[in-house]
CSV table of N, CA, C and O in Angstrom, one decimal:
chain,number,residue,atom,x,y,z
A,1,MET,N,12.3,-20.5,6.2
A,1,MET,CA,12.9,-19.6,4.7
A,1,MET,C,12.1,-18.3,5.0
A,1,MET,O,11.0,-17.9,5.5
A,2,THR,N,13.1,-17.4,4.5
A,2,THR,CA,12.5,-15.8,4.4
A,2,THR,C,11.9,-15.5,3.5
A,2,THR,O,12.1,-15.9,2.1
A,3,ARG,N,11.0,-14.4,3.8
A,3,ARG,CA,10.2,-13.9,2.5
A,3,ARG,C,10.3,-12.3,2.4
A,3,ARG,O,10.5,-12.0,3.6
A,4,GLY,N,10.2,-11.9,1.6
A,4,GLY,CA,10.4,-10.5,1.2
A,4,GLY,C,11.6,-10.0,0.9
A,4,GLY,O,12.0,-10.4,-0.2
A,5,ASN,N,12.2,-8.9,1.4
A,5,ASN,CA,13.4,-8.0,0.9
A,5,ASN,C,13.3,-7.7,-0.3
A,5,ASN,O,14.5,-7.4,-1.1
A,6,GLY,N,12.2,-7.1,-1.0
A,6,GLY,CA,12.2,-7.0,-2.5
A,6,GLY,C,11.9,-5.4,-2.5
A,6,GLY,O,11.5,-4.9,-1.5
A,7,GLU,N,12.2,-4.8,-3.4
A,7,GLU,CA,12.0,-3.4,-3.5
A,7,GLU,C,10.5,-3.1,-3.4
A,7,GLU,O,10.0,-3.8,-4.2
A,8,GLN,N,10.0,-2.0,-2.7
A,8,GLN,CA,8.9,-1.6,-2.7
A,8,GLN,C,8.6,-0.1,-2.9
A,8,GLN,O,9.2,0.7,-2.2
A,9,THR,N,7.9,0.3,-3.9
A,9,THR,CA,7.6,1.8,-4.1
A,9,THR,C,6.0,2.1,-3.6
A,9,THR,O,5.1,1.3,-4.3
A,10,LYS,N,5.8,3.1,-3.4
A,10,LYS,CA,4.7,3.6,-2.9
A,10,LYS,C,4.5,5.1,-2.9
A,10,LYS,O,5.5,5.8,-3.1
A,11,VAL,N,3.1,5.5,-3.0
A,11,VAL,CA,2.9,6.8,-3.0
A,11,VAL,C,1.9,7.3,-1.8
A,11,VAL,O,0.9,6.8,-1.3
A,12,VAL,N,2.6,8.3,-1.1
A,12,VAL,CA,1.9,8.5,0.1
A,12,VAL,C,1.3,9.7,-0.1
A,12,VAL,O,2.0,11.0,-0.4
A,13,TYR,N,0.0,10.0,0.6
A,13,TYR,CA,-0.8,11.2,0.2
A,13,TYR,C,-1.2,11.8,1.6
A,13,TYR,O,-1.8,10.9,2.5
A,14,LYS,N,-0.6,12.9,2.2
A,14,LYS,CA,-0.9,13.1,3.3
A,14,LYS,C,-2.4,14.2,3.4
A,14,LYS,O,-2.8,15.2,2.6
A,15,GLY,N,-3.2,13.4,3.8
A,15,GLY,CA,-4.6,13.9,4.1
A,15,GLY,C,-4.9,15.1,4.9
A,15,GLY,O,-4.1,15.1,5.8
A,16,LYS,N,-6.3,15.6,5.3
A,16,LYS,CA,-6.4,16.1,6.4
A,16,LYS,C,-6.3,15.6,7.8
A,16,LYS,O,-5.9,16.1,8.5
A,17,ASN,N,-6.9,14.4,7.9
A,17,ASN,CA,-7.0,13.6,9.2
A,17,ASN,C,-6.2,12.2,9.1
A,17,ASN,O,-6.2,11.7,9.9
A,18,GLU,N,-5.5,11.8,7.9
A,18,GLU,CA,-5.2,10.6,7.7
A,18,GLU,C,-4.0,10.6,6.5
A,18,GLU,O,-3.8,11.3,5.7
A,19,ASP,N,-3.3,9.8,6.7
A,19,ASP,CA,-2.2,9.6,5.5
A,19,ASP,C,-2.4,8.4,4.8
A,19,ASP,O,-3.2,7.2,5.4
A,20,PHE,N,-2.5,8.1,3.5
A,20,PHE,CA,-3.2,7.3,2.7
A,20,PHE,C,-1.8,6.7,1.8
A,20,PHE,O,-1.1,7.6,1.4
A,21,ILE,N,-2.0,5.4,1.6
A,21,ILE,CA,-0.7,5.0,0.7
A,21,ILE,C,-1.3,4.0,-0.3
A,21,ILE,O,-2.2,3.1,-0.3
A,22,VAL,N,-0.5,4.0,-1.4
A,22,VAL,CA,-0.9,3.4,-2.9
A,22,VAL,C,0.3,2.6,-3.2
A,22,VAL,O,1.4,3.6,-3.3
A,23,PHE,N,0.4,1.5,-3.4
A,23,PHE,CA,1.7,0.7,-3.8
A,23,PHE,C,1.8,1.0,-5.4
A,23,PHE,O,0.5,0.6,-6.2
A,24,ILE,N,2.9,1.2,-5.9
A,24,ILE,CA,2.8,1.2,-7.6
A,24,ILE,C,4.0,0.3,-8.2
A,24,ILE,O,5.0,-0.4,-7.2
A,25,ASP,N,3.8,0.1,-9.4
A,25,ASP,CA,5.2,-0.8,-9.8
A,25,ASP,C,6.5,0.0,-9.9
A,25,ASP,O,7.6,-0.8,-9.6
A,26,SER,N,6.6,1.0,-10.3
A,26,SER,CA,7.9,1.8,-10.6
A,26,SER,C,7.5,3.3,-10.5
A,26,SER,O,6.4,3.8,-11.0
A,27,ILE,N,8.4,4.0,-10.1
A,27,ILE,CA,8.3,5.4,-10.1
A,27,ILE,C,8.5,5.9,-11.8
A,27,ILE,O,7.7,6.9,-12.1
A,28,GLU,N,9.0,5.4,-12.5
A,28,GLU,CA,9.2,5.5,-13.7
A,28,GLU,C,7.7,5.5,-14.6
A,28,GLU,O,7.5,6.4,-15.2
A,29,ASN,N,6.9,4.6,-14.2
A,29,ASN,CA,5.6,4.2,-14.8
A,29,ASN,C,4.6,5.4,-14.2
A,29,ASN,O,3.9,5.8,-14.9
A,30,LEU,N,5.1,5.9,-12.9
A,30,LEU,CA,4.1,6.7,-12.4
A,30,LEU,C,4.4,8.1,-13.1
A,30,LEU,O,3.4,8.8,-13.5
A,31,ASN,N,5.8,8.5,-13.2
A,31,ASN,CA,5.8,9.9,-14.1
A,31,ASN,C,5.4,9.8,-15.5
A,31,ASN,O,5.0,10.7,-15.9
A,32,LYS,N,5.3,8.7,-16.1
A,32,LYS,CA,4.7,8.5,-17.4
A,32,LYS,C,3.3,8.9,-17.5
A,32,LYS,O,2.8,9.4,-18.5
A,33,TRP,N,2.9,8.4,-16.4
A,33,TRP,CA,1.3,8.1,-16.4
A,33,TRP,C,0.9,9.8,-15.9
A,33,TRP,O,-0.1,10.5,-16.5
A,34,LYS,N,1.5,10.5,-15.1
A,34,LYS,CA,1.3,11.8,-14.9
A,34,LYS,C,1.7,12.8,-16.2
A,34,LYS,O,0.8,13.7,-16.3
A,35,LYS,N,2.5,12.2,-17.1
A,35,LYS,CA,2.6,13.2,-18.2
A,35,LYS,C,1.5,12.8,-19.3
A,35,LYS,O,1.1,13.3,-20.3
A,36,ASP,N,1.0,11.6,-19.3
A,36,ASP,CA,0.0,11.1,-20.2
A,36,ASP,C,-0.8,10.2,-19.7
A,36,ASP,O,-0.6,8.9,-19.5
A,37,THR,N,-2.0,10.8,-19.2
A,37,THR,CA,-3.0,9.9,-18.2
A,37,THR,C,-3.7,8.8,-19.3
A,37,THR,O,-4.8,8.4,-18.6
A,38,SER,N,-3.5,8.6,-20.3
A,38,SER,CA,-4.4,7.8,-21.2
A,38,SER,C,-3.5,6.4,-20.9
A,38,SER,O,-4.0,5.4,-21.2
A,39,ILE,N,-2.6,6.2,-20.2
A,39,ILE,CA,-1.9,5.2,-20.2
A,39,ILE,C,-2.9,4.3,-18.7
A,39,ILE,O,-3.0,5.1,-18.0
A,40,PRO,N,-3.0,3.3,-19.1
A,40,PRO,CA,-4.1,2.3,-18.1
A,40,PRO,C,-3.5,2.7,-16.9
A,40,PRO,O,-2.3,2.2,-16.5
A,41,LEU,N,-4.1,2.9,-15.5
A,41,LEU,CA,-3.6,2.7,-14.3
A,41,LEU,C,-3.3,1.1,-14.0
A,41,LEU,O,-2.3,0.9,-13.1
A,42,VAL,N,-3.7,0.4,-14.5
A,42,VAL,CA,-3.1,-1.3,-14.3
A,42,VAL,C,-1.7,-1.2,-14.6
A,42,VAL,O,-1.0,-2.1,-13.7
A,43,ASP,N,-1.1,-0.4,-15.4
A,43,ASP,CA,0.2,-0.3,-15.7
A,43,ASP,C,1.1,0.3,-15.0
A,43,ASP,O,2.2,0.5,-14.7
A,44,VAL,N,0.3,1.2,-13.7
A,44,VAL,CA,1.1,2.0,-12.9
A,44,VAL,C,1.1,1.4,-11.5
A,44,VAL,O,1.9,1.4,-10.7
A,45,VAL,N,-0.2,1.2,-11.0
A,45,VAL,CA,-0.4,0.8,-9.7
A,45,VAL,C,-0.2,-1.0,-9.5
A,45,VAL,O,-0.3,-1.7,-10.4
A,46,ASP,N,0.4,-1.1,-8.3
A,46,ASP,CA,0.5,-2.6,-7.9
A,46,ASP,C,-0.8,-3.3,-7.5
A,46,ASP,O,-1.0,-4.6,-8.0
A,47,SER,N,-1.7,-2.5,-7.1
A,47,SER,CA,-3.0,-3.1,-6.8
A,47,SER,C,-3.9,-1.9,-6.5
A,47,SER,O,-3.4,-0.8,-6.1
A,48,PHE,N,-5.1,-2.0,-6.7
A,48,PHE,CA,-6.2,-0.8,-6.3
A,48,PHE,C,-6.4,-0.9,-5.0
A,48,PHE,O,-7.4,0.0,-4.9
A,49,LYS,N,-5.6,-1.2,-3.9
A,49,LYS,CA,-6.0,-1.2,-2.5
A,49,LYS,C,-5.3,0.0,-2.1
A,49,LYS,O,-4.3,0.6,-2.4
A,50,VAL,N,-6.3,0.8,-1.2
A,50,VAL,CA,-5.8,2.0,-0.8
A,50,VAL,C,-5.4,1.7,0.7
A,50,VAL,O,-6.6,1.0,1.6
A,51,PHE,N,-4.5,2.0,1.3
A,51,PHE,CA,-4.3,1.8,2.9
A,51,PHE,C,-4.1,3.4,3.4
A,51,PHE,O,-3.7,4.2,3.1
A,52,CYS,N,-4.3,3.1,4.6
A,52,CYS,CA,-4.3,4.1,5.6
A,52,CYS,C,-3.5,3.9,6.8
A,52,CYS,O,-2.9,2.7,7.1
A,53,THR,N,-2.8,4.7,7.4
A,53,THR,CA,-1.5,4.4,8.6
A,53,THR,C,-2.0,5.0,9.7
A,53,THR,O,-1.5,4.8,11.0
A,54,HIS,N,-3.4,5.7,10.0
A,54,HIS,CA,-3.8,5.9,11.4
A,54,HIS,C,-3.0,7.2,11.9
A,54,HIS,O,-2.5,6.8,13.0
A,55,LYS,N,-2.5,7.8,11.1
A,55,LYS,CA,-1.6,9.2,11.4
A,55,LYS,C,-0.2,8.7,12.1
A,55,LYS,O,0.4,9.2,12.8
A,56,HIS,N,0.1,7.6,11.7
A,56,HIS,CA,1.5,6.9,11.9
A,56,HIS,C,2.6,7.3,10.8
A,56,HIS,O,3.5,6.4,10.8
A,57,GLY,N,2.2,7.7,9.8
A,57,GLY,CA,3.2,8.4,9.2
A,57,GLY,C,3.3,7.0,7.8
A,57,GLY,O,2.8,6.2,7.9
A,58,ALA,N,4.2,7.4,6.9
A,58,ALA,CA,4.5,6.3,5.8
A,58,ALA,C,4.8,4.9,6.2
A,58,ALA,O,5.1,3.9,5.5
A,59,GLN,N,5.7,5.0,7.3
A,59,GLN,CA,6.2,3.6,7.8
A,59,GLN,C,5.4,3.0,8.9
A,59,GLN,O,5.6,1.9,9.6
A,60,GLY,N,4.0,3.6,9.2
A,60,GLY,CA,3.2,2.6,10.1
A,60,GLY,C,2.6,1.5,9.7
A,60,GLY,O,2.8,1.1,8.4
A,61,ILE,N,1.9,1.0,10.6
A,61,ILE,CA,1.2,-0.1,10.1
A,61,ILE,C,-0.2,0.2,9.2
A,61,ILE,O,-0.8,1.0,9.3
A,62,LEU,N,-0.3,-0.5,8.4
A,62,LEU,CA,-0.9,-0.4,7.2
A,62,LEU,C,-2.2,-1.3,7.3
A,62,LEU,O,-2.5,-2.1,7.5
A,63,ASP,N,-3.4,-0.3,7.3
A,63,ASP,CA,-5.0,-1.1,7.3
A,63,ASP,C,-5.6,-0.6,5.9
A,63,ASP,O,-5.3,0.6,5.5
A,64,GLU,N,-6.5,-1.2,5.2
A,64,GLU,CA,-7.1,-1.0,4.1
A,64,GLU,C,-8.1,0.3,4.6
A,64,GLU,O,-8.9,-0.1,5.5
A,65,ALA,N,-8.1,1.3,3.7
A,65,ALA,CA,-8.8,2.4,4.2
A,65,ALA,C,-10.4,2.1,3.6
A,65,ALA,O,-10.5,1.3,2.7
A,66,GLY,N,-11.2,2.3,4.7
A,66,GLY,CA,-12.5,2.0,4.4
A,66,GLY,C,-13.4,3.0,4.0
A,66,GLY,O,-13.0,4.4,3.4
A,67,ALA,N,-14.6,2.8,3.3
A,67,ALA,CA,-15.3,3.6,2.4
A,67,ALA,C,-15.7,4.9,2.9
A,67,ALA,O,-15.6,5.9,2.2
A,68,GLY,N,-15.8,5.0,4.1
A,68,GLY,CA,-16.5,5.9,4.9
A,68,GLY,C,-15.0,7.2,4.8
A,68,GLY,O,-15.2,8.4,4.6
A,69,LEU,N,-13.8,6.7,5.3
A,69,LEU,CA,-12.7,7.1,5.4
A,69,LEU,C,-12.3,7.8,3.7
A,69,LEU,O,-12.0,9.0,3.6
A,70,LEU,N,-12.7,7.1,2.9
A,70,LEU,CA,-12.2,7.7,1.5
A,70,LEU,C,-13.1,8.5,1.0
A,70,LEU,O,-13.2,9.9,0.3
A,71,GLU,N,-14.4,8.5,1.3
A,71,GLU,CA,-15.5,9.5,1.2
A,71,GLU,C,-15.2,10.8,1.8
A,71,GLU,O,-15.2,11.8,1.2
A,72,ASP,N,-14.9,10.8,3.1
A,72,ASP,CA,-14.4,12.0,3.8
A,72,ASP,C,-13.5,12.7,3.1
A,72,ASP,O,-13.3,14.0,3.2
A,73,GLU,N,-12.5,12.1,2.9
A,73,GLU,CA,-11.0,12.8,2.4
A,73,GLU,C,-11.3,13.2,0.9
A,73,GLU,O,-10.5,14.3,0.6
A,74,PHE,N,-11.8,12.5,0.0
A,74,PHE,CA,-11.7,12.7,-1.5
A,74,PHE,C,-13.1,12.7,-2.0
A,74,PHE,O,-13.1,13.1,-3.2
A,75,GLY,N,-14.1,12.6,-1.4
A,75,GLY,CA,-15.6,13.0,-1.7
A,75,GLY,C,-15.9,11.8,-2.5
A,75,GLY,O,-17.2,11.9,-3.3
A,76,THR,N,-15.4,10.7,-2.7
A,76,THR,CA,-15.9,9.5,-3.5
A,76,THR,C,-15.2,8.6,-2.5
A,76,THR,O,-14.3,8.3,-2.0
A,77,LYS,N,-16.0,7.1,-2.8
A,77,LYS,CA,-15.8,5.9,-2.2
A,77,LYS,C,-15.1,5.0,-3.4
A,77,LYS,O,-14.8,3.8,-3.4
A,78,LYS,N,-15.0,5.3,-4.7
A,78,LYS,CA,-14.6,4.7,-5.9
A,78,LYS,C,-13.2,4.6,-5.8
A,78,LYS,O,-12.4,5.4,-5.9
A,79,GLU,N,-12.8,3.5,-5.7
A,79,GLU,CA,-11.2,3.2,-5.3
A,79,GLU,C,-10.6,3.8,-6.6
A,79,GLU,O,-9.3,4.2,-6.2
A,80,ASP,N,-11.0,3.9,-7.9
A,80,ASP,CA,-10.0,4.1,-9.0
A,80,ASP,C,-9.8,5.6,-8.8
A,80,ASP,O,-8.9,6.1,-9.3
A,81,GLU,N,-10.7,6.4,-8.4
A,81,GLU,CA,-10.8,7.7,-8.4
A,81,GLU,C,-9.8,8.1,-7.5
A,81,GLU,O,-8.9,9.2,-7.6
A,82,VAL,N,-10.0,7.3,-6.3
A,82,VAL,CA,-9.0,7.7,-5.2
A,82,VAL,C,-7.8,7.7,-5.4
A,82,VAL,O,-6.8,8.1,-5.3
A,83,VAL,N,-7.5,6.5,-6.2
A,83,VAL,CA,-6.2,6.1,-6.8
A,83,VAL,C,-5.6,7.0,-7.5
A,83,VAL,O,-4.4,7.4,-7.3
A,84,LYS,N,-6.3,7.9,-8.5
A,84,LYS,CA,-5.9,8.7,-9.4
A,84,LYS,C,-5.5,10.1,-8.4
A,84,LYS,O,-4.5,10.6,-8.8
A,85,LYS,N,-6.4,10.3,-7.5
A,85,LYS,CA,-5.9,11.5,-6.6
A,85,LYS,C,-4.6,11.5,-5.8
A,85,LYS,O,-3.8,12.3,-5.6
A,86,ILE,N,-4.5,10.3,-5.5
A,86,ILE,CA,-3.5,10.0,-4.4
A,86,ILE,C,-2.0,9.8,-5.6
A,86,ILE,O,-1.3,10.5,-5.0
A,87,LEU,N,-2.2,9.6,-6.6
A,87,LEU,CA,-1.0,9.5,-7.4
A,87,LEU,C,-0.7,10.7,-8.1
A,87,LEU,O,0.3,10.9,-7.8
A,88,GLN,N,-1.7,11.6,-8.1
A,88,GLN,CA,-1.7,13.1,-8.5
A,88,GLN,C,-1.0,13.8,-7.4
A,88,GLN,O,0.0,14.9,-7.6
A,89,GLY,N,-1.6,13.8,-6.0
A,89,GLY,CA,-1.3,14.6,-4.9
A,89,GLY,C,-0.2,14.1,-4.3
A,89,GLY,O,0.1,14.9,-3.3
A,90,GLY,N,0.2,12.9,-4.1
A,90,GLY,CA,1.2,12.5,-3.2
A,90,GLY,C,2.5,12.4,-3.6
A,90,GLY,O,3.1,12.8,-4.7
A,91,SER,N,3.4,12.0,-2.7
A,91,SER,CA,4.7,11.9,-3.1
A,91,SER,C,5.4,10.4,-3.0
A,91,SER,O,4.6,9.4,-2.2
A,92,SER,N,6.1,10.0,-3.9
A,92,SER,CA,6.6,8.8,-4.2
A,92,SER,C,8.0,8.3,-3.2
A,92,SER,O,8.5,9.2,-2.9
A,93,GLN,N,7.7,7.1,-2.9
A,93,GLN,CA,8.8,6.7,-1.8
A,93,GLN,C,9.3,5.3,-2.3
A,93,GLN,O,8.4,4.5,-2.6
A,94,ARG,N,10.6,5.1,-2.3
A,94,ARG,CA,11.1,3.8,-2.6
A,94,ARG,C,12.0,2.9,-1.3
A,94,ARG,O,12.5,3.9,-0.7
A,95,GLY,N,11.7,1.9,-1.1
A,95,GLY,CA,12.3,1.2,0.1
A,95,GLY,C,12.3,-0.1,-0.4
A,95,GLY,O,12.0,-0.6,-1.4
A,96,VAL,N,12.9,-1.0,0.7
A,96,VAL,CA,12.9,-2.1,0.7
A,96,VAL,C,12.0,-2.9,1.7
A,96,VAL,O,11.8,-2.5,2.7
A,97,ALA,N,11.1,-3.7,0.9
A,97,ALA,CA,10.0,-4.7,2.0
A,97,ALA,C,11.0,-5.5,2.9
A,97,ALA,O,11.7,-6.0,2.5
A,98,GLU,N,10.8,-5.6,4.1
A,98,GLU,CA,11.5,-6.3,5.3
A,98,GLU,C,11.3,-7.4,5.2
A,98,GLU,O,10.4,-8.0,4.8
A,99,GLU,N,12.4,-8.7,5.6
A,99,GLU,CA,12.3,-9.8,5.6
A,99,GLU,C,11.4,-10.4,6.6
A,99,GLU,O,11.1,-9.7,7.7
A,100,ARG,N,10.6,-11.3,6.2
A,100,ARG,CA,9.6,-11.7,7.2
A,100,ARG,C,9.7,-13.4,7.9
A,100,ARG,O,10.3,-13.9,6.7
A,101,GLN,N,9.8,-13.3,8.8
A,101,GLN,CA,10.1,-14.8,9.7
A,101,GLN,C,8.7,-15.3,10.1
A,101,GLN,O,7.7,-14.3,10.7
A,102,GLY,N,8.6,-16.3,10.1
A,102,GLY,CA,7.3,-16.9,11.1
A,102,GLY,C,7.1,-18.3,10.9
A,102,GLY,O,7.9,-19.0,9.9
A,103,ASP,N,6.3,-18.7,11.5
A,103,ASP,CA,6.0,-20.2,11.3
A,103,ASP,C,5.1,-20.4,10.3
A,103,ASP,O,3.9,-20.0,10.3
A,104,ARG,N,5.6,-21.2,9.8
A,104,ARG,CA,4.7,-21.8,8.1
A,104,ARG,C,3.8,-22.9,8.8
A,104,ARG,O,3.0,-23.0,8.1
A,105,ASN,N,4.3,-23.8,9.9
A,105,ASN,CA,3.3,-24.9,10.2
A,105,ASN,C,3.1,-24.8,11.9
A,105,ASN,O,3.9,-25.5,12.6
A,106,PRO,N,2.2,-24.1,12.1
A,106,PRO,CA,1.5,-24.1,13.5
A,106,PRO,C,1.3,-25.4,14.3
A,106,PRO,O,1.7,-25.5,15.3
A,107,SER,N,1.2,-26.4,13.3
A,107,SER,CA,0.9,-27.8,14.1
A,107,SER,C,2.3,-28.6,14.2
A,107,SER,O,2.3,-29.9,14.4
A,108,ASP,N,3.5,-27.6,14.0
A,108,ASP,CA,4.8,-28.4,14.5
A,108,ASP,C,4.7,-29.0,15.7
A,108,ASP,O,4.5,-28.6,16.4
A,109,GLY,N,5.4,-30.0,15.9
A,109,GLY,CA,5.5,-30.8,16.9
A,109,GLY,C,6.1,-30.0,18.0
A,109,GLY,O,5.8,-30.1,19.2
A,110,SER,N,7.2,-29.5,18.0
A,110,SER,CA,7.8,-28.7,18.9
A,110,SER,C,7.1,-27.5,19.7
A,110,SER,O,7.2,-27.3,20.6
A,111,ILE,N,6.4,-26.9,18.9
A,111,ILE,CA,5.3,-25.9,19.1
A,111,ILE,C,4.5,-26.5,20.2
A,111,ILE,O,3.8,-26.2,21.2
A,112,GLN,N,3.7,-27.9,19.9
A,112,GLN,CA,3.0,-28.2,20.7
A,112,GLN,C,3.5,-28.8,21.9
A,112,GLN,O,2.6,-28.6,22.9
A,113,ALA,N,4.3,-29.0,21.7
A,113,ALA,CA,5.1,-29.6,23.0
A,113,ALA,C,5.6,-28.4,24.0
A,113,ALA,O,5.5,-28.7,25.4
A,114,GLN,N,5.5,-27.2,23.5
A,114,GLN,CA,5.7,-26.0,24.3
A,114,GLN,C,4.4,-25.6,24.7
A,114,GLN,O,4.6,-24.8,25.8
A,115,GLY,N,3.5,-26.1,24.3
A,115,GLY,CA,1.9,-26.0,24.9
A,115,GLY,C,1.5,-24.5,24.5
A,115,GLY,O,0.5,-24.0,25.1
A,116,TYR,N,1.9,-24.2,23.5
A,116,TYR,CA,1.5,-23.0,22.6
A,116,TYR,C,0.1,-23.4,22.1
A,116,TYR,O,-0.8,-22.6,21.7
A,117,LEU,N,-0.1,-24.7,21.5
A,117,LEU,CA,-1.2,-25.1,20.8
A,117,LEU,C,-1.9,-26.2,21.7
A,117,LEU,O,-1.5,-26.9,22.4
A,118,ALA,N,-3.2,-26.0,22.1
A,118,ALA,CA,-3.8,-26.8,22.8
A,118,ALA,C,-4.8,-27.8,22.2
A,118,ALA,O,-5.2,-27.7,20.9
């Protein structure tokens, strides 16, 4: 069974030493929020997690940004404040989340028979 293949919208912020990413619900909601910041952020962002790519661009492997990294770049480690700065200063990108394949049951007999699990 495949998972993924859904539309994915994100805001990419190019920092001094790192690229930061926040996932949002839609570009339309982001634009509404930029015009009226009284709209709650929960209506704009998909999650309040901030990711970094270790200078591999918007398509790189994403890791959750640590508090020290956020403090160095944004002057705060409060994720809601960081998210606001990323939404205001970043650029939005729309894409498709790639299909993911994987073993859902590693205790499957065929895998054990091949010697992958001991």
